[in-house]
Amino acid sequence: MENDNNMKEDVILPTVSYSLSAIVRTKKEGSNSSKLEYALVHDKVDAAARKRVKEKKGQQYTLVHEKPPRGWWLPGGGVEHRDITPVDGAIREALEEAGSPSLSHMLPLFTTTKTNEENINEDELQLIPTMTHLLSLEQSPGRQRFIFRGEWIDDDDNNDSTDDSNTHNCNVLKCSPGDDESEEAQWVTQNEVQQIANRHRGDTTQVESDSTFLQQMRDPWLRGHEPVTFFGLLEYAWQQNEVVPGLPVYKMNLSGNDVEVEEEEVTGAFFGRHTLDEESKLVHHGSRSALLTHLKCSLLVYDKLQQTFAIDKATNTFPSSFVSDQNKLSLKKLVDDMISYYNPSHPSADDASVGLLRVQHIIHENGREATLTVYPYTILADTSEISHDEIDWVPIDELSISLERRLVEVVMDDNQMKEKYLSLDVLRDKESPRRYKSHV
């Protein structure tokens, strides 16, 4: 028995992946295309009643009522083998919990082949939510959680009624009693979510509100802080006409064991999987994907005065480090430790800027393991007192890796930096505060 216990201590636990999404209701611009027909389970709402709320009322977001008494939450769940990537998992979960599971025959969509794309009707594509940004990557021992910003198109503007009950109907995504995936789903405003933010589980008293939806709401509480947190972030950015507070999502191009850097944008969140043409061999319907994730941090250190960059003498690349045991060190802690190594005053130093340029998540050929690599940066105003024997300082033209050169070009361009959201707040772990600072 003693030997068995020792063996267990040496085992690195597999990381279970979860995907959630804060989905924004959108309209296809400059189009009179067909209406978005959600497959409602009971009492199907007339499509003509789905009037898009005017912009002056703010954005609308998807809120899902899971099985009672869990309360209301973001659509999401465990990433499965059939999802190919966490992005596909977020799309599938949104369809199952807030839309129509009958559309699952079109999935996986994010990593689908061009042949499959050609076989999908353009009108059908409008029924599928898209994941546009990675808002949060929460990694801790035993799990990783991706929270995306999504968009779902609703093109119906035919109903001009101002009746409150009609407005309530037009916001229904899935009617009660729902199905095996969820009880019901609804378009809501950030203000409506705030009104139930402090209600405790089990509080069935009627919500005092002008909103018909809140007055009639069953189980009127939130399962967690996520709707308040992420709807608040998105709403504030939208109201202030700022960039979306997350990394844009892209499909990773893979060739053998190398990453092809062909994307127009080099910053963002990139997802991919090896042997995509053989995904049929990796499908295990209904089984949750337990990914033994390899974590890596490659740090861009920029001396702004000298316009030089730190490279590891041994590898001739950015300084990097790995998490060999996720039970001992989280990815966020690894990043903070690496930045502090070059800038001991991080994260409050006035003479340095820090941020996150790129996240790339690649699932291995066996479908059970994945490599998660992050590229943070720190900009130093003075490196005269920094002396590390293992690094050299070189100009951009001496960088040998194409990806690193392109990331350096972004950091050196003040205009590009201002137009992007590159905050380290995207990275979270179990020690991080449960709520972001609210601006709304």
Coordinates of C-alpha atoms in Angstrom, one line a residue:
M1 CA 0.0 0.0 0.0
E2 CA 2.8 2.4 0.8
N3 CA 4.3 1.9 -2.7
D4 CA 0.9 2.5 -4.3
N5 CA 0.6 5.8 -2.5
N6 CA 4.1 6.9 -3.6
M7 CA 3.2 6.1 -7.1
K8 CA 0.1 8.2 -7.0
E9 CA 2.1 11.2 -5.8
D10 CA 4.3 11.0 -8.9
V11 CA 1.4 10.8 -11.4
I12 CA 0.5 14.1 -13.2
L13 CA -3.2 14.3 -13.2
P14 CA -4.9 14.7 -16.6
T15 CA -6.4 18.1 -17.3
V16 CA -10.1 18.2 -18.1
S17 CA -11.0 21.0 -20.5
Y18 CA -14.1 23.1 -20.2
S19 CA -15.5 25.7 -22.7
L20 CA -17.9 28.4 -21.8
S21 CA -19.1 31.3 -24.0
A22 CA -20.5 34.8 -23.4
I23 CA -22.6 35.1 -26.6
V24 CA -23.7 38.5 -28.0
R25 CA -26.9 38.8 -30.1
T26 CA -25.9 40.3 -33.5
K27 CA -27.4 41.1 -36.8
K28 CA -25.9 40.4 -40.3
E29 CA -25.1 43.9 -41.6
G30 CA -26.3 45.1 -44.9
S31 CA -28.5 42.1 -45.5
N32 CA -32.1 41.1 -45.8
S33 CA -31.3 37.4 -45.4
S34 CA -33.5 34.8 -44.0
K35 CA -34.6 34.9 -40.3
L36 CA -32.8 33.0 -37.7
E37 CA -35.0 30.1 -36.9
Y38 CA -34.2 28.7 -33.5
A39 CA -35.6 25.2 -32.9
L40 CA -37.7 25.8 -29.8
V41 CA -38.8 22.7 -27.9
H42 CA -42.3 23.7 -27.0
D43 CA -44.7 26.6 -27.8
K44 CA -42.5 27.7 -30.7
V45 CA -42.3 31.5 -30.8
D46 CA -43.4 33.1 -34.1
A47 CA -40.2 34.1 -35.9
A48 CA -41.8 37.5 -36.6
A49 CA -41.9 38.1 -32.9
R50 CA -38.1 38.0 -32.6
K51 CA -37.4 41.6 -32.8
R52 CA -33.8 42.6 -32.2
V53 CA -33.6 45.0 -29.2
K54 CA -32.6 48.5 -30.3
E55 CA -29.0 49.3 -29.7
K56 CA -29.9 52.1 -27.3
K57 CA -31.0 49.4 -24.9
G58 CA -27.6 47.8 -24.9
Q59 CA -26.3 44.5 -26.1
Q60 CA -28.1 41.2 -25.4
Y61 CA -26.4 38.0 -24.1
T62 CA -27.3 34.4 -23.9
L63 CA -28.3 33.1 -20.5
V64 CA -29.1 29.4 -19.9
H65 CA -31.3 27.9 -17.2
E66 CA -29.7 24.5 -16.5
K67 CA -31.4 21.7 -14.7
P68 CA -33.1 23.0 -11.5
P69 CA -31.9 24.0 -8.9
R70 CA -28.6 25.0 -10.6
G71 CA -29.8 28.5 -11.6
W72 CA -28.8 30.4 -14.7
W73 CA -25.3 30.5 -16.3
L74 CA -23.4 30.8 -19.5
P75 CA -23.8 28.0 -22.0
G76 CA -20.9 25.6 -21.6
G77 CA -19.5 22.3 -20.5
G78 CA -16.8 19.7 -20.9
V79 CA -14.8 19.5 -24.1
E80 CA -15.3 16.1 -25.8
H81 CA -13.1 14.2 -28.2
R82 CA -15.5 14.9 -31.1
D83 CA -15.1 18.6 -30.5
I84 CA -11.5 18.5 -32.0
T85 CA -10.6 21.8 -30.2
P86 CA -12.0 23.8 -27.2
V87 CA -13.6 26.3 -29.7
D88 CA -15.6 23.4 -31.2
G89 CA -16.6 22.5 -27.7
A90 CA -17.9 26.0 -27.0
I91 CA -19.9 26.0 -30.3
R92 CA -21.5 22.6 -29.6
E93 CA -22.4 23.5 -26.0
A94 CA -24.0 26.7 -27.1
L95 CA -26.1 24.8 -29.7
E96 CA -27.1 22.1 -27.2
E97 CA -28.0 24.4 -24.3
A98 CA -29.3 27.5 -25.9
G99 CA -30.2 26.5 -29.5
S100 CA -31.0 23.4 -31.4
P101 CA -29.1 20.1 -30.8
S102 CA -30.5 19.0 -34.2
L103 CA -27.9 21.1 -35.8
S104 CA -25.1 19.1 -34.3
H105 CA -24.7 17.2 -37.6
M106 CA -22.9 20.3 -38.9
L107 CA -20.2 20.0 -36.2
P108 CA -17.3 20.3 -35.7
L109 CA -17.4 23.6 -37.6
F110 CA -14.4 25.5 -36.4
T111 CA -11.9 22.8 -37.6
T112 CA -14.0 21.4 -40.4
T113 CA -12.4 20.7 -43.8
K114 CA -13.1 22.8 -46.8
T115 CA -15.0 19.9 -48.3
N116 CA -17.4 19.9 -45.4
E117 CA -17.8 23.7 -45.6
E118 CA -18.9 23.4 -49.2
N119 CA -21.6 20.9 -48.2
I120 CA -23.1 23.2 -45.5
N121 CA -25.9 25.5 -46.7
E122 CA -25.1 29.2 -46.2
D123 CA -28.5 29.7 -44.5
E124 CA -27.6 26.9 -42.1
L125 CA -24.4 28.6 -41.2
Q126 CA -26.4 31.5 -39.8
L127 CA -27.9 29.1 -37.2
I128 CA -24.5 28.4 -35.7
P129 CA -22.8 30.7 -33.1
T130 CA -19.2 31.8 -33.8
M131 CA -16.5 32.2 -31.2
T132 CA -14.7 35.5 -31.8
H133 CA -12.5 36.1 -28.8
L134 CA -10.8 34.3 -25.9
L135 CA -11.9 36.2 -22.8
S136 CA -10.3 34.0 -20.2
L137 CA -8.0 31.1 -19.9
E138 CA -8.2 29.6 -16.4
Q139 CA -5.7 26.9 -15.8
S140 CA -5.2 25.1 -12.5
P141 CA -4.3 21.6 -11.3
G142 CA -6.6 19.1 -12.9
R143 CA -8.4 21.4 -15.3
Q144 CA -8.3 24.2 -17.8
R145 CA -11.2 26.4 -18.7
F146 CA -11.7 28.5 -21.8
I147 CA -14.2 31.3 -21.8
F148 CA -15.0 32.8 -25.2
R149 CA -16.9 35.7 -26.6
G150 CA -19.4 34.4 -29.1
E151 CA -21.8 35.9 -31.7
W152 CA -25.2 34.6 -32.8
I153 CA -27.0 36.3 -35.7
D154 CA -30.7 37.2 -35.5
D155 CA -31.8 39.0 -38.7
D156 CA -35.5 39.4 -38.0
D157 CA -36.6 43.0 -37.7
N158 CA -40.1 42.6 -38.9
N159 CA -42.0 43.1 -35.6
D160 CA -42.3 46.7 -34.5
S161 CA -44.5 46.2 -31.5
T162 CA -43.5 47.8 -28.3
D163 CA -45.7 45.5 -26.1
D164 CA -43.6 44.3 -23.2
S165 CA -44.9 40.7 -23.3
N166 CA -44.1 40.6 -27.0
T167 CA -40.6 41.8 -26.3
H168 CA -40.2 39.0 -23.7
N169 CA -41.3 36.4 -26.3
C170 CA -38.8 37.7 -28.9
N171 CA -36.0 37.1 -26.5
V172 CA -36.7 33.4 -25.9
L173 CA -34.1 31.0 -27.2
K174 CA -35.4 27.8 -25.8
C175 CA -38.8 27.3 -24.1
S176 CA -39.4 25.5 -20.9
P177 CA -39.4 22.5 -20.2
G178 CA -36.5 22.3 -22.5
D179 CA -34.7 19.1 -23.2
D180 CA -31.9 16.9 -21.8
E181 CA -29.4 19.6 -22.2
S182 CA -31.1 22.5 -20.4
E183 CA -34.4 23.8 -19.1
E184 CA -34.6 27.0 -21.1
A185 CA -32.5 29.8 -22.6
Q186 CA -33.1 33.5 -23.0
W187 CA -31.6 36.7 -24.5
V188 CA -30.9 39.1 -21.6
T189 CA -29.3 42.5 -21.0
Q190 CA -26.4 43.1 -18.7
N191 CA -28.7 45.2 -16.5
E192 CA -31.1 42.3 -16.1
V193 CA -28.2 40.0 -15.0
Q194 CA -27.1 42.7 -12.5
Q195 CA -30.6 42.6 -10.9
I196 CA -30.2 39.0 -9.9
A197 CA -26.4 39.0 -9.2
N198 CA -26.7 39.0 -5.4
R199 CA -29.5 36.5 -5.1
H200 CA -28.7 33.3 -3.3
R201 CA -29.4 29.8 -4.5
G202 CA -32.8 28.7 -3.3
D203 CA -34.3 32.2 -3.2
T204 CA -37.6 31.7 -5.0
T205 CA -39.1 35.1 -4.1
Q206 CA -40.3 37.1 -7.1
V207 CA -37.7 39.5 -8.5
E208 CA -38.7 43.1 -8.1
S209 CA -38.1 44.5 -11.6
D210 CA -39.7 46.1 -14.5
S211 CA -38.6 43.2 -16.7
T212 CA -41.3 40.7 -17.4
F213 CA -38.7 38.0 -17.8
L214 CA -37.3 38.6 -14.3
Q215 CA -40.7 38.7 -12.8
Q216 CA -41.6 35.3 -14.2
M217 CA -38.1 33.8 -13.8
R218 CA -37.9 30.4 -12.3
D219 CA -34.9 29.7 -10.1
P220 CA -33.9 33.4 -10.2
W221 CA -30.3 33.2 -9.3
L222 CA -26.9 32.7 -11.0
R223 CA -24.9 29.6 -10.8
G224 CA -21.7 31.6 -10.7
H225 CA -20.1 35.0 -11.2
E226 CA -19.3 34.5 -14.9
P227 CA -22.4 36.2 -16.4
V228 CA -21.9 39.3 -14.3
T229 CA -18.2 39.3 -14.9
F230 CA -18.0 38.8 -18.6
F231 CA -21.2 40.5 -19.7
G232 CA -20.0 43.5 -17.7
L233 CA -16.6 43.5 -19.5
L234 CA -18.2 43.2 -22.9
E235 CA -20.9 45.8 -22.2
Y236 CA -18.4 48.3 -20.9
A237 CA -16.2 47.9 -23.9
W238 CA -19.2 48.2 -26.3
Q239 CA -20.5 51.3 -24.5
Q240 CA -17.1 53.0 -24.6
N241 CA -16.4 51.9 -28.2
E242 CA -13.3 50.1 -27.1
V243 CA -11.7 46.9 -28.4
V244 CA -13.2 43.6 -27.3
P245 CA -11.5 42.6 -24.0
G246 CA -10.0 39.3 -25.3
L247 CA -7.7 37.7 -27.8
P248 CA -9.2 37.2 -31.3
V249 CA -9.7 33.5 -32.1
Y250 CA -8.0 31.9 -35.1
K251 CA -7.6 28.4 -36.6
M252 CA -4.1 27.1 -36.4
N253 CA -2.4 25.9 -39.5
L254 CA -0.4 22.7 -38.9
S255 CA 2.2 21.0 -41.0
G256 CA 3.8 17.9 -39.5
N257 CA 5.3 19.0 -36.2
D258 CA 5.8 22.6 -37.3
V259 CA 3.4 25.5 -37.0
E260 CA 2.9 27.4 -40.2
V261 CA 2.8 31.1 -39.4
E262 CA 0.6 32.2 -42.3
E263 CA -2.1 34.1 -40.5
E264 CA -2.6 37.7 -41.3
E265 CA -2.6 38.4 -37.6
V266 CA 0.1 37.0 -35.4
T267 CA -1.4 38.0 -32.0
G268 CA -4.5 36.3 -30.7
A269 CA -5.7 32.8 -29.6
F270 CA -4.8 30.1 -32.0
F271 CA -6.3 26.6 -31.9
G272 CA -5.5 23.5 -33.9
R273 CA -5.1 19.7 -34.0
H274 CA -2.7 17.5 -35.7
T275 CA -3.9 15.0 -38.4
L276 CA -7.2 16.9 -38.9
D277 CA -7.8 14.8 -42.0
E278 CA -8.0 11.7 -39.8
E279 CA -10.3 13.1 -37.1
S280 CA -12.7 10.1 -37.7
K281 CA -10.2 7.9 -36.0
L282 CA -10.2 10.1 -32.9
V283 CA -14.0 10.4 -32.3
H284 CA -15.4 8.9 -29.2
H285 CA -18.9 10.2 -28.9
G286 CA -20.0 11.1 -25.4
S287 CA -16.6 10.8 -23.9
R288 CA -15.1 13.8 -22.2
S289 CA -11.7 14.8 -23.4
A290 CA -9.1 14.5 -20.6
L291 CA -6.1 16.3 -22.0
L292 CA -2.7 15.8 -20.4
T293 CA -1.6 19.4 -21.2
H294 CA 2.0 20.5 -21.7
L295 CA 2.4 24.1 -20.6
K296 CA 5.0 26.4 -22.1
C297 CA 5.8 30.1 -21.7
S298 CA 8.0 32.0 -24.2
L299 CA 8.7 35.5 -23.0
L300 CA 9.4 38.5 -25.2
V301 CA 11.7 40.9 -23.3
Y302 CA 12.1 44.3 -25.0
D303 CA 14.7 46.9 -24.2
K304 CA 12.9 49.9 -25.6
L305 CA 15.9 52.3 -25.2
Q306 CA 18.4 50.0 -27.1
Q307 CA 15.7 48.4 -29.3
T308 CA 17.1 45.0 -28.5
F309 CA 15.5 41.7 -27.3
A310 CA 16.5 39.0 -24.9
I311 CA 17.3 35.6 -26.4
D312 CA 18.4 32.4 -24.7
K313 CA 22.0 31.6 -25.6
A314 CA 21.4 27.9 -25.6
T315 CA 18.4 27.9 -28.0
N316 CA 18.8 31.3 -29.8
T317 CA 15.1 31.9 -29.1
F318 CA 13.0 33.8 -26.6
P319 CA 13.6 32.8 -23.0
S320 CA 11.2 30.0 -22.2
S321 CA 10.1 27.7 -19.4
F322 CA 7.8 24.7 -19.0
V323 CA 5.4 23.4 -16.5
S324 CA 6.3 19.8 -16.0
D325 CA 3.8 19.2 -13.2
Q326 CA 0.6 21.1 -13.2
N327 CA -0.1 20.1 -9.6
K328 CA 2.9 22.2 -8.5
L329 CA 2.8 25.3 -10.7
S330 CA 0.1 26.9 -12.7
L331 CA 0.6 28.6 -16.1
K332 CA -0.3 32.0 -14.7
K333 CA 2.3 31.6 -11.9
L334 CA 4.9 30.5 -14.4
V335 CA 4.2 33.7 -16.5
D336 CA 4.4 35.9 -13.5
D337 CA 7.6 34.3 -12.3
M338 CA 9.3 34.7 -15.7
I339 CA 8.3 38.4 -16.0
S340 CA 9.5 39.1 -12.4
Y341 CA 12.8 37.5 -13.2
Y342 CA 13.6 40.3 -15.7
N343 CA 11.5 42.9 -13.9
P344 CA 11.4 42.3 -10.1
S345 CA 8.8 45.1 -9.6
H346 CA 6.2 43.3 -11.8
P347 CA 3.3 43.8 -11.9
S348 CA 3.2 47.4 -10.5
A349 CA 6.4 48.8 -11.9
D350 CA 6.1 52.2 -13.7
D351 CA 9.1 51.5 -15.9
A352 CA 7.7 48.5 -17.7
S353 CA 4.7 47.3 -19.6
V354 CA 3.5 43.8 -19.6
G355 CA 0.9 41.9 -21.6
L356 CA -0.1 38.8 -23.5
L357 CA 0.5 38.6 -27.2
R358 CA -0.4 35.1 -28.2
V359 CA -2.0 31.8 -27.0
Q360 CA -1.7 28.7 -29.0
H361 CA -3.4 25.4 -28.1
I362 CA -2.5 22.3 -30.2
I363 CA -3.9 18.9 -29.6
H364 CA -1.5 16.0 -30.3
E365 CA -2.1 13.1 -32.7
N366 CA -3.2 10.8 -30.0
G367 CA -6.1 13.1 -29.1
R368 CA -5.3 12.8 -25.4
E369 CA -2.6 15.3 -25.0
A370 CA -2.2 19.0 -25.9
T371 CA 0.5 21.7 -25.8
L372 CA -0.6 25.1 -24.5
T373 CA 1.9 27.8 -25.3
V374 CA 1.7 31.5 -24.3
Y375 CA 3.7 34.4 -25.4
P376 CA 3.7 37.2 -22.9
Y377 CA 5.8 40.3 -23.2
T378 CA 7.5 42.8 -20.9
I379 CA 8.9 46.2 -22.1
L380 CA 11.7 47.6 -20.1
A381 CA 12.9 51.2 -20.1
D382 CA 16.3 50.4 -18.6
T383 CA 18.2 47.1 -18.7
S384 CA 21.6 48.4 -17.5
E385 CA 21.3 46.6 -14.2
I386 CA 20.0 43.4 -15.6
S387 CA 22.7 40.8 -15.9
H388 CA 21.8 37.2 -16.7
D389 CA 24.6 35.0 -18.1
E390 CA 22.2 32.8 -20.0
I391 CA 20.8 35.5 -22.3
D392 CA 22.0 37.9 -25.0
W393 CA 20.5 41.1 -26.2
V394 CA 20.0 41.2 -30.0
P395 CA 18.2 43.5 -32.5
I396 CA 15.2 42.3 -34.5
D397 CA 17.2 41.3 -37.6
E398 CA 19.1 38.7 -35.6
L399 CA 16.0 36.8 -34.5
S400 CA 16.0 33.5 -36.3
I401 CA 12.4 32.4 -35.7
S402 CA 9.7 33.9 -38.0
L403 CA 7.0 33.9 -35.4
E404 CA 9.2 35.7 -32.9
R405 CA 10.2 38.4 -35.4
R406 CA 6.5 39.0 -36.2
L407 CA 5.6 39.3 -32.5
V408 CA 8.5 41.7 -32.1
E409 CA 7.2 43.9 -34.9
V410 CA 3.9 44.3 -33.1
V411 CA 5.6 45.3 -29.8
M412 CA 7.8 47.9 -31.6
D413 CA 4.8 49.5 -33.3
D414 CA 2.9 51.7 -30.8
N415 CA -0.1 52.1 -33.1
Q416 CA -0.6 48.3 -33.3
M417 CA -0.3 48.0 -29.5
K418 CA -3.0 50.6 -29.0
E419 CA -5.4 48.8 -31.3
K420 CA -5.1 45.4 -29.6
Y421 CA -6.3 44.0 -26.3
L422 CA -3.1 42.3 -24.9
S423 CA -3.9 42.2 -21.2
L424 CA -2.5 39.5 -18.9
D425 CA -5.9 39.4 -17.3
V426 CA -6.8 36.8 -19.9
L427 CA -4.7 34.3 -17.9
R428 CA -6.3 33.1 -14.6
D429 CA -5.8 30.4 -12.0
K430 CA -7.5 29.3 -8.8
E431 CA -5.6 31.9 -6.8
S432 CA -6.9 34.7 -9.1
P433 CA -9.8 36.9 -7.8
R434 CA -13.2 35.4 -8.6
R435 CA -14.5 38.7 -10.0
Y436 CA -12.8 41.2 -12.3
K437 CA -13.1 44.8 -11.4
S438 CA -16.4 45.9 -12.7
H439 CA -16.7 49.1 -14.8
V440 CA -20.5 48.9 -15.3

